[in-house]
Amino acid sequence: MFVDDYSFGRIVINGKTYRNDVIVSKDWIKPNWWRKEGHSVCLEDIKDVLKRNPEVIVFGTGAYGAVKVGRDVIEELRKRGIEVICEPTAKAVEIYNRLLKEGKNVVLAAHLTC
């Protein structure tokens, strides 16, 4: 599923508007994505993602980059052969859409606000 639009606190995916953090891939969406530690991502927060065996995970870290992906998380994902990209959400959405268009098995985990 492509992301149609993103602005602070709002993301549109396949014509549907979401106002909470989301995880999205070509054929799956997890609305209301909550992290155990708020603005920090741990492996437990993305266990559903790992079941999908993505090639790439793009983390949208918020409009101002408030969400941090732990070094341990990045290292574990890379050990599993998964490319990790962490960018403010607007840029993350662009990267996700481009990689999806290129046929990659990509997942976007997006924080919509700060």
Coordinates of C-alpha atoms in Angstrom, one line a residue:
M1 CA 0.0 0.0 0.0
F2 CA 1.4 3.3 -1.0
V3 CA 1.2 6.4 1.3
D4 CA -0.8 9.0 -0.4
D5 CA 0.0 11.9 1.9
Y6 CA 1.7 12.7 5.2
S7 CA 1.5 15.9 7.3
F8 CA 2.0 16.4 11.0
G9 CA -0.3 14.1 12.9
R10 CA -1.9 12.6 9.8
I11 CA -1.1 10.0 7.2
V12 CA -3.3 8.9 4.2
I13 CA -2.8 5.3 3.0
N14 CA -4.9 4.0 0.1
G15 CA -7.3 6.9 0.6
K16 CA -7.9 6.3 4.3
T17 CA -6.7 8.8 6.9
Y18 CA -4.9 7.7 10.1
R19 CA -4.1 9.9 13.0
N20 CA -2.1 7.5 15.1
D21 CA 1.3 6.0 14.4
V22 CA 1.2 3.2 11.8
I23 CA 3.2 0.4 10.3
V24 CA 2.5 -0.3 6.6
S25 CA 3.7 -2.6 3.9
K26 CA 2.6 -3.6 0.4
D27 CA -0.3 -5.7 1.7
W28 CA -0.7 -5.0 5.4
I29 CA -1.3 -2.1 7.8
K30 CA -1.0 -2.0 11.6
P31 CA -2.9 1.1 12.8
N32 CA -2.3 2.5 16.2
W33 CA 1.3 1.4 16.5
W34 CA 2.4 1.9 20.1
R35 CA 5.9 1.5 21.4
K36 CA 6.7 0.1 24.8
E37 CA 8.9 3.2 25.6
G38 CA 7.1 6.0 23.7
H39 CA 9.8 7.7 21.6
S40 CA 12.2 4.7 21.6
V41 CA 11.9 1.6 19.4
C42 CA 12.8 -1.8 20.8
L43 CA 12.6 -5.2 19.0
E44 CA 9.3 -6.0 20.8
D45 CA 7.7 -3.0 19.1
I46 CA 8.3 -4.5 15.6
K47 CA 7.7 -8.2 16.2
D48 CA 4.8 -8.2 13.7
V49 CA 7.1 -6.6 11.1
L50 CA 9.8 -9.3 11.6
K51 CA 7.2 -12.0 10.8
R52 CA 6.9 -10.5 7.3
N53 CA 10.7 -10.9 6.5
P54 CA 11.2 -7.5 5.0
E55 CA 14.3 -6.6 3.0
V56 CA 14.1 -3.0 4.3
I57 CA 12.5 -1.3 7.3
V58 CA 12.1 2.5 7.0
F59 CA 11.5 4.2 10.4
G60 CA 9.7 7.5 10.2
T61 CA 11.1 9.2 13.3
G62 CA 8.5 11.9 13.5
A63 CA 8.3 15.4 12.0
Y64 CA 11.2 16.5 14.1
G65 CA 13.0 13.2 14.6
A66 CA 11.9 12.6 18.2
V67 CA 11.7 8.8 17.9
K68 CA 15.0 7.0 18.4
V69 CA 15.7 3.5 17.1
G70 CA 18.1 1.7 19.5
R71 CA 21.5 0.8 18.3
D72 CA 20.8 -2.8 19.5
V73 CA 17.7 -2.9 17.3
I74 CA 19.6 -1.6 14.2
E75 CA 22.4 -4.2 14.8
E76 CA 19.9 -7.1 15.2
L77 CA 18.0 -6.1 12.1
R78 CA 21.2 -5.9 10.1
K79 CA 22.4 -9.2 11.5
R80 CA 19.1 -10.7 10.0
G81 CA 20.0 -9.1 6.6
I82 CA 17.4 -6.3 6.9
E83 CA 18.4 -2.9 5.7
V84 CA 17.5 -0.1 8.2
I85 CA 16.7 3.5 7.2
C86 CA 15.8 6.1 9.9
E87 CA 14.6 9.5 8.7
P88 CA 12.1 12.1 9.7
T89 CA 8.7 10.9 8.6
A90 CA 8.2 13.1 5.5
K91 CA 11.4 11.8 4.0
A92 CA 10.7 8.2 5.3
V93 CA 7.4 8.2 3.4
E94 CA 9.2 9.3 0.2
I95 CA 11.8 6.5 0.6
Y96 CA 9.1 3.9 1.4
N97 CA 7.0 4.8 -1.6
R98 CA 10.1 4.7 -3.9
L99 CA 11.3 1.4 -2.6
L100 CA 7.8 -0.1 -2.9
K101 CA 7.6 1.1 -6.5
E102 CA 10.9 -0.6 -7.2
G103 CA 9.4 -3.9 -6.0
K104 CA 11.2 -4.1 -2.6
N105 CA 9.7 -5.9 0.3
V106 CA 9.7 -2.8 2.4
V107 CA 7.9 -1.8 5.6
L108 CA 7.3 1.7 6.9
A109 CA 7.0 2.2 10.7
A110 CA 5.9 5.8 11.1
H111 CA 5.6 8.2 14.0
L112 CA 3.2 10.9 12.9
T113 CA 3.9 13.8 15.3
C114 CA 7.0 15.1 17.0

